């Protein structure tokens, strides 16, 4: 736990510094020439979590670019510290003014609660359940980045190593494996900590005397945080993506609640949406939220800002796509419809297509690729039947939300209620994300964010716009409070029962599995004696003997499929 606390502090300071540097640059060069009324106050009132999330985005892009040239470890951190030092020196006046502004808002109670959250999530990140896929490929993916940066044709060794997520590069940057102690995996816990702080703003509902729509999203996010608390020790890309989507939607709804007219905050959140795509491609439809800032900029004929933000979005996604091509030979593995590159290390199309089908049937709970072509009416009832009671109820409510949204949209557009168009945009975005997930690879582990947001944003919005009875709202608040008390009690009991007195200094390490060695052109590769998991320590590895060959004499030159 102590090691996790130190890493949390280090990453938060670095992320804040880098985020402050980049947002200051955007303020001065991307939007500075076309100032709008109220823009100055927006930048001054920007919250600390905004700087940290911006910083984490930039750090992830930095780690991916760095991996293209060298392994991600000590050198990457030294360069990063130099950048932070220059930032502090050059922007010392702005940082000091920001510190004074924040200092005036912090009370003893706020400090105590923030410290409690920090320690609570450091404790949870130091121990818990290691995700199955972490032993399968998360740990190995991170170690390849730590050892070599990026390797051509790595997906030929194990197709799951081609599941390139930018989360792995960020995890490698702050794993501190170069210290020779262990490879830490704290980033999912840090994201959870930031979202917990954002969700804690639901306390303002007491001061307002009512809930707002973003509070319903906060409730869903709190529920998710309670679920993953004993699992966030794993560097699973699902956690990063889900928490980022929650952050985007919550902050977007906050902007709508205060009737924000500036395009900049919406644009920044949409850049975070591009980042979410690099974490997991299933987040792509969140970019529909770009419609609002795009419309504002087009109406104001602000071509410079449009081109600047398109350029920033391209910059965010570019290293992710480059790494895809290097690792697998495909722009977006395992989707072979887009085929631009004829390289010798490309994963064969047949293998990629099979892998794509396997992902989808596993999401449907079928586990049999031969059933891939089954119609929706056949596999959907079977999949729904296999869900747990709460998940099943959540999916059904989300489906009802989609139907309700159709009628609400017809009514709003028909009545020309333009004040509700922005809510409609967010609701359509999360509902379409839900449908896309449901009809492709509906694995509840990461699709839960779409299921819950479709319900709370759609039905919550309809309720806020239609229910006028204060008595009914009091009843709803009472039920929510009772449910929260029960869940928090159960959560506290679970933590107490799981306490074992371990991991108060070091974080729980990756799991180890018994392995057997085999050779590929003189290079020792490991595979498990049983099952398909190898863990982190046995490196390099594959789940079985891989039919590959080295591209050249050295392993860093990569792998290619061994043609028969």
PDB file of N, CA, C and O in Angstrom, residues 182-235:
ATOM      1  N   UNK A 182       9.635  -4.898  -8.626  1.00  0.00           N
ATOM      2  CA  UNK A 182       8.517  -5.566  -9.268  1.00  0.00           C
ATOM      3  C   UNK A 182       7.929  -4.608 -10.301  1.00  0.00           C
ATOM      4  O   UNK A 182       8.306  -3.434 -10.354  1.00  0.00           O
ATOM      5  N   UNK A 183       7.041  -5.096 -11.109  1.00  0.00           N
ATOM      6  CA  UNK A 183       6.339  -4.243 -12.062  1.00  0.00           C
ATOM      7  C   UNK A 183       5.005  -3.860 -11.433  1.00  0.00           C
ATOM      8  O   UNK A 183       4.119  -4.698 -11.272  1.00  0.00           O
ATOM      9  N   UNK A 184       4.888  -2.591 -11.058  1.00  0.00           N
ATOM     10  CA  UNK A 184       3.662  -2.128 -10.402  1.00  0.00           C
ATOM     11  C   UNK A 184       2.563  -1.899 -11.449  1.00  0.00           C
ATOM     12  O   UNK A 184       2.839  -1.604 -12.610  1.00  0.00           O
ATOM     13  N   UNK A 185       1.341  -2.031 -11.010  1.00  0.00           N
ATOM     14  CA  UNK A 185       0.191  -1.888 -11.913  1.00  0.00           C
ATOM     15  C   UNK A 185      -0.906  -1.130 -11.158  1.00  0.00           C
ATOM     16  O   UNK A 185      -1.881  -1.711 -10.700  1.00  0.00           O
ATOM     17  N   UNK A 186      -0.708   0.182 -11.069  1.00  0.00           N
ATOM     18  CA  UNK A 186      -1.543   1.031 -10.217  1.00  0.00           C
ATOM     19  C   UNK A 186      -2.477   1.963 -10.989  1.00  0.00           C
ATOM     20  O   UNK A 186      -3.281   2.665 -10.372  1.00  0.00           O
ATOM     21  N   UNK A 187      -2.367   1.990 -12.313  1.00  0.00           N
ATOM     22  CA  UNK A 187      -3.057   3.035 -13.071  1.00  0.00           C
ATOM     23  C   UNK A 187      -4.580   2.885 -13.068  1.00  0.00           C
ATOM     24  O   UNK A 187      -5.304   3.880 -13.057  1.00  0.00           O
ATOM     25  N   UNK A 188      -5.081   1.670 -13.077  1.00  0.00           N
ATOM     26  CA  UNK A 188      -6.538   1.494 -13.016  1.00  0.00           C
ATOM     27  C   UNK A 188      -7.075   2.038 -11.694  1.00  0.00           C
ATOM     28  O   UNK A 188      -8.128   2.682 -11.648  1.00  0.00           O
ATOM     29  N   UNK A 189      -6.333   1.802 -10.616  1.00  0.00           N
ATOM     30  CA  UNK A 189      -6.729   2.324  -9.310  1.00  0.00           C
ATOM     31  C   UNK A 189      -6.692   3.839  -9.270  1.00  0.00           C
ATOM     32  O   UNK A 189      -7.539   4.469  -8.622  1.00  0.00           O
ATOM     33  N   UNK A 190      -5.725   4.443  -9.972  1.00  0.00           N
ATOM     34  CA  UNK A 190      -5.643   5.906 -10.009  1.00  0.00           C
ATOM     35  C   UNK A 190      -6.831   6.498 -10.763  1.00  0.00           C
ATOM     36  O   UNK A 190      -7.412   7.502 -10.339  1.00  0.00           O
ATOM     37  N   UNK A 191      -7.196   5.894 -11.881  1.00  0.00           N
ATOM     38  CA  UNK A 191      -8.383   6.346 -12.607  1.00  0.00           C
ATOM     39  C   UNK A 191      -9.620   6.238 -11.713  1.00  0.00           C
ATOM     40  O   UNK A 191     -10.474   7.133 -11.699  1.00  0.00           O
ATOM     41  N   UNK A 192      -9.715   5.136 -10.967  1.00  0.00           N
ATOM     42  CA  UNK A 192     -10.856   4.946 -10.065  1.00  0.00           C
ATOM     43  C   UNK A 192     -10.880   6.025  -8.983  1.00  0.00           C
ATOM     44  O   UNK A 192     -11.940   6.537  -8.620  1.00  0.00           O
ATOM     45  N   UNK A 193      -9.701   6.392  -8.471  1.00  0.00           N
ATOM     46  CA  UNK A 193      -9.601   7.446  -7.462  1.00  0.00           C
ATOM     47  C   UNK A 193     -10.118   8.775  -8.014  1.00  0.00           C
ATOM     48  O   UNK A 193     -10.891   9.481  -7.348  1.00  0.00           O
ATOM     49  N   UNK A 194      -9.701   9.127  -9.219  1.00  0.00           N
ATOM     50  CA  UNK A 194     -10.157  10.383  -9.829  1.00  0.00           C
ATOM     51  C   UNK A 194     -11.665  10.395 -10.022  1.00  0.00           C
ATOM     52  O   UNK A 194     -12.334  11.408  -9.780  1.00  0.00           O
ATOM     53  N   UNK A 195     -12.210   9.260 -10.478  1.00  0.00           N
ATOM     54  CA  UNK A 195     -13.663   9.199 -10.674  1.00  0.00           C
ATOM     55  C   UNK A 195     -14.409   9.222  -9.351  1.00  0.00           C
ATOM     56  O   UNK A 195     -15.509   9.780  -9.267  1.00  0.00           O
ATOM     57  N   UNK A 196     -13.819   8.650  -8.314  1.00  0.00           N
ATOM     58  CA  UNK A 196     -14.451   8.703  -6.991  1.00  0.00           C
ATOM     59  C   UNK A 196     -14.559  10.149  -6.516  1.00  0.00           C
ATOM     60  O   UNK A 196     -15.574  10.552  -5.934  1.00  0.00           O
ATOM     61  N   UNK A 197     -13.516  10.930  -6.773  1.00  0.00           N
ATOM     62  CA  UNK A 197     -13.542  12.351  -6.397  1.00  0.00           C
ATOM     63  C   UNK A 197     -14.615  13.104  -7.191  1.00  0.00           C
ATOM     64  O   UNK A 197     -15.333  13.949  -6.636  1.00  0.00           O
ATOM     65  N   UNK A 198     -14.733  12.787  -8.478  1.00  0.00           N
ATOM     66  CA  UNK A 198     -15.762  13.418  -9.310  1.00  0.00           C
ATOM     67  C   UNK A 198     -17.158  13.017  -8.829  1.00  0.00           C
ATOM     68  O   UNK A 198     -18.066  13.856  -8.745  1.00  0.00           O
ATOM     69  N   UNK A 199     -17.316  11.740  -8.504  1.00  0.00           N
ATOM     70  CA  UNK A 199     -18.628  11.252  -8.048  1.00  0.00           C
ATOM     71  C   UNK A 199     -19.006  11.825  -6.680  1.00  0.00           C
ATOM     72  O   UNK A 199     -20.192  11.957  -6.361  1.00  0.00           O
ATOM     73  N   UNK A 200     -18.002  12.169  -5.871  1.00  0.00           N
ATOM     74  CA  UNK A 200     -18.276  12.728  -4.548  1.00  0.00           C
ATOM     75  C   UNK A 200     -18.986  14.069  -4.633  1.00  0.00           C
ATOM     76  O   UNK A 200     -19.600  14.520  -3.648  1.00  0.00           O
ATOM     77  N   UNK A 201     -18.958  14.693  -5.804  1.00  0.00           N
ATOM     78  CA  UNK A 201     -19.650  15.969  -5.986  1.00  0.00           C
ATOM     79  C   UNK A 201     -21.164  15.814  -5.912  1.00  0.00           C
ATOM     80  O   UNK A 201     -21.888  16.814  -5.895  1.00  0.00           O
ATOM     81  N   UNK A 202     -21.647  14.584  -5.847  1.00  0.00           N
ATOM     82  CA  UNK A 202     -23.083  14.364  -5.670  1.00  0.00           C
ATOM     83  C   UNK A 202     -23.546  14.942  -4.328  1.00  0.00           C
ATOM     84  O   UNK A 202     -24.743  15.202  -4.126  1.00  0.00           O
ATOM     85  N   UNK A 203     -22.599  15.159  -3.423  1.00  0.00           N
ATOM     86  CA  UNK A 203     -22.932  15.757  -2.123  1.00  0.00           C
ATOM     87  C   UNK A 203     -23.519  17.152  -2.271  1.00  0.00           C
ATOM     88  O   UNK A 203     -24.263  17.621  -1.404  1.00  0.00           O
ATOM     89  N   UNK A 204     -23.191  17.838  -3.379  1.00  0.00           N
ATOM     90  CA  UNK A 204     -23.742  19.174  -3.607  1.00  0.00           C
ATOM     91  C   UNK A 204     -25.256  19.143  -3.805  1.00  0.00           C
ATOM     92  O   UNK A 204     -25.916  20.187  -3.755  1.00  0.00           O
ATOM     93  N   UNK A 205     -25.805  17.956  -4.039  1.00  0.00           N
ATOM     94  CA  UNK A 205     -27.254  17.836  -4.213  1.00  0.00           C
ATOM     95  C   UNK A 205     -27.991  18.292  -2.962  1.00  0.00           C
ATOM     96  O   UNK A 205     -29.105  18.829  -3.040  1.00  0.00           O
ATOM     97  N   UNK A 206     -27.381  18.104  -1.792  1.00  0.00           N
ATOM     98  CA  UNK A 206     -28.024  18.533  -0.536  1.00  0.00           C
ATOM     99  C   UNK A 206     -28.122  20.059  -0.494  1.00  0.00           C
ATOM    100  O   UNK A 206     -29.125  20.615  -0.042  1.00  0.00           O
ATOM    101  N   UNK A 207     -27.055  20.713  -0.984  1.00  0.00           N
ATOM    102  CA  UNK A 207     -27.067  22.180  -0.999  1.00  0.00           C
ATOM    103  C   UNK A 207     -28.072  22.707  -2.028  1.00  0.00           C
ATOM    104  O   UNK A 207     -28.767  23.691  -1.780  1.00  0.00           O
ATOM    105  N   UNK A 208     -28.129  22.021  -3.185  1.00  0.00           N
ATOM    106  CA  UNK A 208     -29.082  22.424  -4.223  1.00  0.00           C
ATOM    107  C   UNK A 208     -30.516  22.078  -3.846  1.00  0.00           C
ATOM    108  O   UNK A 208     -31.463  22.709  -4.300  1.00  0.00           O
ATOM    109  N   UNK A 209     -30.665  21.025  -3.041  1.00  0.00           N
ATOM    110  CA  UNK A 209     -32.003  20.558  -2.683  1.00  0.00           C
ATOM    111  C   UNK A 209     -32.627  19.681  -3.743  1.00  0.00           C
ATOM    112  O   UNK A 209     -33.829  19.380  -3.692  1.00  0.00           O
ATOM    113  N   UNK A 210     -31.830  19.224  -4.694  1.00  0.00           N
ATOM    114  CA  UNK A 210     -32.337  18.367  -5.764  1.00  0.00           C
ATOM    115  C   UNK A 210     -31.176  17.671  -6.466  1.00  0.00           C
ATOM    116  O   UNK A 210     -30.014  18.088  -6.357  1.00  0.00           O
ATOM    117  N   UNK A 211     -31.506  16.598  -7.181  1.00  0.00           N
ATOM    118  CA  UNK A 211     -30.525  15.920  -8.011  1.00  0.00           C
ATOM    119  C   UNK A 211     -30.567  16.504  -9.417  1.00  0.00           C
ATOM    120  O   UNK A 211     -31.617  16.929  -9.895  1.00  0.00           O
ATOM    121  N   UNK A 212     -29.431  16.536 -10.087  1.00  0.00           N
ATOM    122  CA  UNK A 212     -29.370  16.912 -11.486  1.00  0.00           C
ATOM    123  C   UNK A 212     -29.009  15.668 -12.293  1.00  0.00           C
ATOM    124  O   UNK A 212     -28.652  14.619 -11.730  1.00  0.00           O
ATOM    125  N   UNK A 213     -29.106  15.749 -13.610  1.00  0.00           N
ATOM    126  CA  UNK A 213     -28.949  14.550 -14.437  1.00  0.00           C
ATOM    127  C   UNK A 213     -27.571  13.918 -14.281  1.00  0.00           C
ATOM    128  O   UNK A 213     -27.439  12.689 -14.264  1.00  0.00           O
ATOM    129  N   UNK A 214     -26.530  14.737 -14.156  1.00  0.00           N
ATOM    130  CA  UNK A 214     -25.190  14.169 -13.992  1.00  0.00           C
ATOM    131  C   UNK A 214     -25.072  13.388 -12.689  1.00  0.00           C
ATOM    132  O   UNK A 214     -24.221  12.487 -12.578  1.00  0.00           O
ATOM    133  N   UNK A 215     -25.914  13.699 -11.705  1.00  0.00           N
ATOM    134  CA  UNK A 215     -25.887  12.943 -10.451  1.00  0.00           C
ATOM    135  C   UNK A 215     -26.357  11.509 -10.653  1.00  0.00           C
ATOM    136  O   UNK A 215     -25.880  10.584  -9.982  1.00  0.00           O
ATOM    137  N   UNK A 216     -27.297  11.306 -11.565  1.00  0.00           N
ATOM    138  CA  UNK A 216     -27.733   9.948 -11.872  1.00  0.00           C
ATOM    139  C   UNK A 216     -26.578   9.159 -12.495  1.00  0.00           C
ATOM    140  O   UNK A 216     -26.402   7.969 -12.206  1.00  0.00           O
ATOM    141  N   UNK A 217     -25.790   9.819 -13.359  1.00  0.00           N
ATOM    142  CA  UNK A 217     -24.608   9.171 -13.928  1.00  0.00           C
ATOM    143  C   UNK A 217     -23.576   8.896 -12.839  1.00  0.00           C
ATOM    144  O   UNK A 217     -22.886   7.863 -12.863  1.00  0.00           O
ATOM    145  N   UNK A 218     -23.472   9.805 -11.872  1.00  0.00           N
ATOM    146  CA  UNK A 218     -22.545   9.594 -10.753  1.00  0.00           C
ATOM    147  C   UNK A 218     -22.955   8.360  -9.932  1.00  0.00           C
ATOM    148  O   UNK A 218     -22.103   7.585  -9.489  1.00  0.00           O
ATOM    149  N   UNK A 219     -24.240   8.197  -9.723  1.00  0.00           N
ATOM    150  CA  UNK A 219     -24.721   7.041  -8.970  1.00  0.00           C
ATOM    151  C   UNK A 219     -24.321   5.744  -9.670  1.00  0.00           C
ATOM    152  O   UNK A 219     -23.850   4.791  -9.039  1.00  0.00           O
ATOM    153  N   UNK A 220     -24.498   5.714 -11.002  1.00  0.00           N
ATOM    154  CA  UNK A 220     -24.105   4.528 -11.767  1.00  0.00           C
ATOM    155  C   UNK A 220     -22.598   4.291 -11.665  1.00  0.00           C
ATOM    156  O   UNK A 220     -22.143   3.149 -11.530  1.00  0.00           O
ATOM    157  N   UNK A 221     -21.814   5.375 -11.702  1.00  0.00           N
ATOM    158  CA  UNK A 221     -20.360   5.249 -11.616  1.00  0.00           C
ATOM    159  C   UNK A 221     -19.924   4.768 -10.230  1.00  0.00           C
ATOM    160  O   UNK A 221     -19.014   3.949 -10.105  1.00  0.00           O
ATOM    161  N   UNK A 222     -20.580   5.271  -9.189  1.00  0.00           N
ATOM    162  CA  UNK A 222     -20.271   4.818  -7.825  1.00  0.00           C
ATOM    163  C   UNK A 222     -20.523   3.319  -7.703  1.00  0.00           C
ATOM    164  O   UNK A 222     -19.725   2.577  -7.111  1.00  0.00           O
ATOM    165  N   UNK A 223     -21.628   2.870  -8.282  1.00  0.00           N
ATOM    166  CA  UNK A 223     -21.951   1.433  -8.268  1.00  0.00           C
ATOM    167  C   UNK A 223     -20.839   0.642  -8.960  1.00  0.00           C
ATOM    168  O   UNK A 223     -20.414  -0.415  -8.475  1.00  0.00           O
ATOM    169  N   UNK A 224     -20.347   1.168 -10.082  1.00  0.00           N
ATOM    170  CA  UNK A 224     -19.261   0.489 -10.804  1.00  0.00           C
ATOM    171  C   UNK A 224     -17.977   0.468  -9.968  1.00  0.00           C
ATOM    172  O   UNK A 224     -17.269  -0.543  -9.924  1.00  0.00           O
ATOM    173  N   UNK A 225     -17.668   1.581  -9.308  1.00  0.00           N
ATOM    174  CA  UNK A 225     -16.467   1.636  -8.474  1.00  0.00           C
ATOM    175  C   UNK A 225     -16.517   0.609  -7.343  1.00  0.00           C
ATOM    176  O   UNK A 225     -15.500   0.005  -6.998  1.00  0.00           O
ATOM    177  N   UNK A 226     -17.696   0.429  -6.777  1.00  0.00           N
ATOM    178  CA  UNK A 226     -17.844  -0.574  -5.718  1.00  0.00           C
ATOM    179  C   UNK A 226     -17.632  -1.991  -6.261  1.00  0.00           C
ATOM    180  O   UNK A 226     -17.082  -2.850  -5.572  1.00  0.00           O
ATOM    181  N   UNK A 227     -18.046  -2.210  -7.508  1.00  0.00           N
ATOM    182  CA  UNK A 227     -17.884  -3.524  -8.127  1.00  0.00           C
ATOM    183  C   UNK A 227     -16.416  -3.844  -8.389  1.00  0.00           C
ATOM    184  O   UNK A 227     -15.939  -4.955  -8.127  1.00  0.00           O
ATOM    185  N   UNK A 228     -15.672  -2.871  -8.920  1.00  0.00           N
ATOM    186  CA  UNK A 228     -14.293  -3.149  -9.337  1.00  0.00           C
ATOM    187  C   UNK A 228     -13.275  -2.892  -8.223  1.00  0.00           C
ATOM    188  O   UNK A 228     -12.077  -3.083  -8.442  1.00  0.00           O
ATOM    189  N   UNK A 229     -13.738  -2.488  -7.058  1.00  0.00           N
ATOM    190  CA  UNK A 229     -12.796  -2.113  -5.999  1.00  0.00           C
ATOM    191  C   UNK A 229     -11.790  -3.220  -5.698  1.00  0.00           C
ATOM    192  O   UNK A 229     -10.598  -2.950  -5.509  1.00  0.00           O
ATOM    193  N   UNK A 230     -12.242  -4.465  -5.642  1.00  0.00           N
ATOM    194  CA  UNK A 230     -11.326  -5.563  -5.326  1.00  0.00           C
ATOM    195  C   UNK A 230     -10.694  -6.165  -6.581  1.00  0.00           C
ATOM    196  O   UNK A 230     -10.026  -7.195  -6.508  1.00  0.00           O
ATOM    197  N   UNK A 231     -10.890  -5.508  -7.751  1.00  0.00           N
ATOM    198  CA  UNK A 231     -10.309  -6.002  -9.003  1.00  0.00           C
ATOM    199  C   UNK A 231      -9.393  -4.983  -9.677  1.00  0.00           C
ATOM    200  O   UNK A 231      -8.674  -5.315 -10.617  1.00  0.00           O
ATOM    201  N   UNK A 232      -9.419  -3.731  -9.211  1.00  0.00           N
ATOM    202  CA  UNK A 232      -8.680  -2.666  -9.904  1.00  0.00           C
ATOM    203  C   UNK A 232      -7.169  -2.798  -9.725  1.00  0.00           C
ATOM    204  O   UNK A 232      -6.408  -1.998 -10.276  1.00  0.00           O
ATOM    205  N   UNK A 233      -6.729  -3.801  -9.000  1.00  0.00           N
ATOM    206  CA  UNK A 233      -5.306  -4.103  -8.919  1.00  0.00           C
ATOM    207  C   UNK A 233      -4.798  -4.586 -10.273  1.00  0.00           C
ATOM    208  O   UNK A 233      -3.604  -4.521 -10.558  1.00  0.00           O
ATOM    209  N   UNK A 234      -5.704  -5.046 -11.136  1.00  0.00           N
ATOM    210  CA  UNK A 234      -5.327  -5.512 -12.472  1.00  0.00           C
ATOM    211  C   UNK A 234      -5.295  -4.343 -13.462  1.00  0.00           C
ATOM    212  O   UNK A 234      -6.153  -3.466 -13.396  1.00  0.00           O
ATOM    213  N   UNK A 235      -4.361  -4.369 -14.406  1.00  0.00           N
ATOM    214  CA  UNK A 235      -4.285  -3.300 -15.414  1.00  0.00           C
ATOM    215  C   UNK A 235      -5.175  -3.594 -16.625  1.00  0.00           C
ATOM    216  O   UNK A 235      -4.754  -3.455 -17.776  1.00  0.00           O
TER     217      UNK A 235
END
